[in-house]
Amino acid sequence: MHIGIVNSICPKPYDAASFIDGGLGGTEATILRVFGHLSTQHAVSHFQANRTTSAHLPNQYFEPLAQWRNSPNLDVLIVIGSWETALSARRIDPQIPILLWLHNFANRHNRSMGNLMRDANIKIICVSKTHAVATKRLLATRGDNLPN
């Protein structure tokens, strides 16, 4: 399986060396740890905002953000934090499974997200039960639903 991770909102590119260099955010550190383990059995491509060069580790590829649009060999796409990017990915590839990994609490500006994600068949992942309950509560205020 080839897993794609799209992070269009990271302030700077990151890879394994970022643990040593410091300044790594919690979400980025979690991504590196989780997908570092997954890369022992699967190929993982990280497509990141603000990355201008490629970097490679065994079974892990760190690429500039724009490269994800030209990666037809992906089996699943995980979009970090941006439902707009997840919808853009769906328009580009109507068949690929897409997961939206939310790591911040949604606010009133995100209320339309639930129906849009459901209609585009994009699954939402929250980082905790508390996060999921709060996200469901917010989206339900306008009749929106999290995807099944």
PDB file of C-alpha atoms in Angstrom, residues 3-19 24-25 27-33 35-36 44-57 60-69 71 74 77-80 85:
ATOM      1  CA  ILE A   3      -0.066   6.105   1.763  1.00  0.00           C
ATOM      2  CA  GLY A   4      -0.091   9.806   0.848  1.00  0.00           C
ATOM      3  CA  ILE A   5      -0.095  12.527   3.497  1.00  0.00           C
ATOM      4  CA  VAL A   6      -0.923  16.060   2.407  1.00  0.00           C
ATOM      5  CA  ASN A   7      -0.037  18.821   4.837  1.00  0.00           C
ATOM      6  CA  SER A   8      -0.929  22.115   3.179  1.00  0.00           C
ATOM      7  CA  ILE A   9      -0.898  24.043   6.464  1.00  0.00           C
ATOM      8  CA  CYS A  10       2.489  23.217   8.004  1.00  0.00           C
ATOM      9  CA  PRO A  11       4.559  26.342   8.632  1.00  0.00           C
ATOM     10  CA  LYS A  12       7.796  24.658   7.522  1.00  0.00           C
ATOM     11  CA  PRO A  13       8.803  21.326   5.997  1.00  0.00           C
ATOM     12  CA  TYR A  14       9.725  18.498   8.343  1.00  0.00           C
ATOM     13  CA  ASP A  15      11.295  15.062   8.243  1.00  0.00           C
ATOM     14  CA  ALA A  16      13.137  12.755  10.661  1.00  0.00           C
ATOM     15  CA  ALA A  17      15.975  15.275  11.050  1.00  0.00           C
ATOM     16  CA  SER A  18      13.440  17.710  12.515  1.00  0.00           C
ATOM     17  CA  PHE A  19      13.477  15.726  15.780  1.00  0.00           C
ATOM     18  CA  LEU A  24       8.751  20.481  15.565  1.00  0.00           C
ATOM     19  CA  GLY A  25       5.043  20.891  16.346  1.00  0.00           C
ATOM     20  CA  THR A  27       1.012  17.259  14.950  1.00  0.00           C
ATOM     21  CA  GLU A  28       4.104  17.015  12.775  1.00  0.00           C
ATOM     22  CA  ALA A  29       5.913  14.917  15.412  1.00  0.00           C
ATOM     23  CA  THR A  30       2.910  12.571  15.626  1.00  0.00           C
ATOM     24  CA  ILE A  31       2.752  12.279  11.843  1.00  0.00           C
ATOM     25  CA  LEU A  32       6.442  11.376  11.674  1.00  0.00           C
ATOM     26  CA  ARG A  33       6.123   8.778  14.434  1.00  0.00           C
ATOM     27  CA  PHE A  35       3.936   7.043   9.513  1.00  0.00           C
ATOM     28  CA  GLY A  36       7.524   6.162  10.363  1.00  0.00           C
ATOM     29  CA  VAL A  44       4.575   6.689   2.677  1.00  0.00           C
ATOM     30  CA  SER A  45       4.763   9.971   0.762  1.00  0.00           C
ATOM     31  CA  HIS A  46       4.601  13.241   2.703  1.00  0.00           C
ATOM     32  CA  PHE A  47       3.559  16.251   0.597  1.00  0.00           C
ATOM     33  CA  GLN A  48       4.246  19.455   2.525  1.00  0.00           C
ATOM     34  CA  ALA A  49       3.666  23.166   2.206  1.00  0.00           C
ATOM     35  CA  ASN A  50       6.857  25.233   2.131  1.00  0.00           C
ATOM     36  CA  ARG A  51       9.000  22.259   1.060  1.00  0.00           C
ATOM     37  CA  THR A  52      11.103  23.086  -1.996  1.00  0.00           C
ATOM     38  CA  THR A  53      13.262  19.953  -2.214  1.00  0.00           C
ATOM     39  CA  SER A  54      12.649  16.239  -1.917  1.00  0.00           C
ATOM     40  CA  ALA A  55      14.078  14.035   0.823  1.00  0.00           C
ATOM     41  CA  HIS A  56      13.961  10.265   1.136  1.00  0.00           C
ATOM     42  CA  LEU A  57      14.233   7.634   3.833  1.00  0.00           C
ATOM     43  CA  GLN A  60       9.335   7.431   3.110  1.00  0.00           C
ATOM     44  CA  TYR A  61       9.312  10.274   0.609  1.00  0.00           C
ATOM     45  CA  PHE A  62       9.126  13.948   1.574  1.00  0.00           C
ATOM     46  CA  GLU A  63       7.963  16.041  -1.369  1.00  0.00           C
ATOM     47  CA  PRO A  64       6.844  19.600  -2.149  1.00  0.00           C
ATOM     48  CA  LEU A  65       3.086  20.058  -1.758  1.00  0.00           C
ATOM     49  CA  ALA A  66       2.324  20.440  -5.479  1.00  0.00           C
ATOM     50  CA  GLN A  67       3.690  16.951  -6.204  1.00  0.00           C
ATOM     51  CA  TRP A  68       0.659  15.189  -4.680  1.00  0.00           C
ATOM     52  CA  ARG A  69      -1.463  16.146  -7.663  1.00  0.00           C
ATOM     53  CA  SER A  71       1.028  10.928  -7.704  1.00  0.00           C
ATOM     54  CA  LEU A  74      -1.364   6.413  -4.009  1.00  0.00           C
ATOM     55  CA  LEU A  77      -4.730  10.034   0.990  1.00  0.00           C
ATOM     56  CA  ILE A  78      -4.655  11.553   4.469  1.00  0.00           C
ATOM     57  CA  VAL A  79      -5.127  15.321   4.526  1.00  0.00           C
ATOM     58  CA  ILE A  80      -3.921  17.118   7.631  1.00  0.00           C
ATOM     59  CA  THR A  85      -7.580  20.693   0.637  1.00  0.00           C
TER      60      THR A  85
END
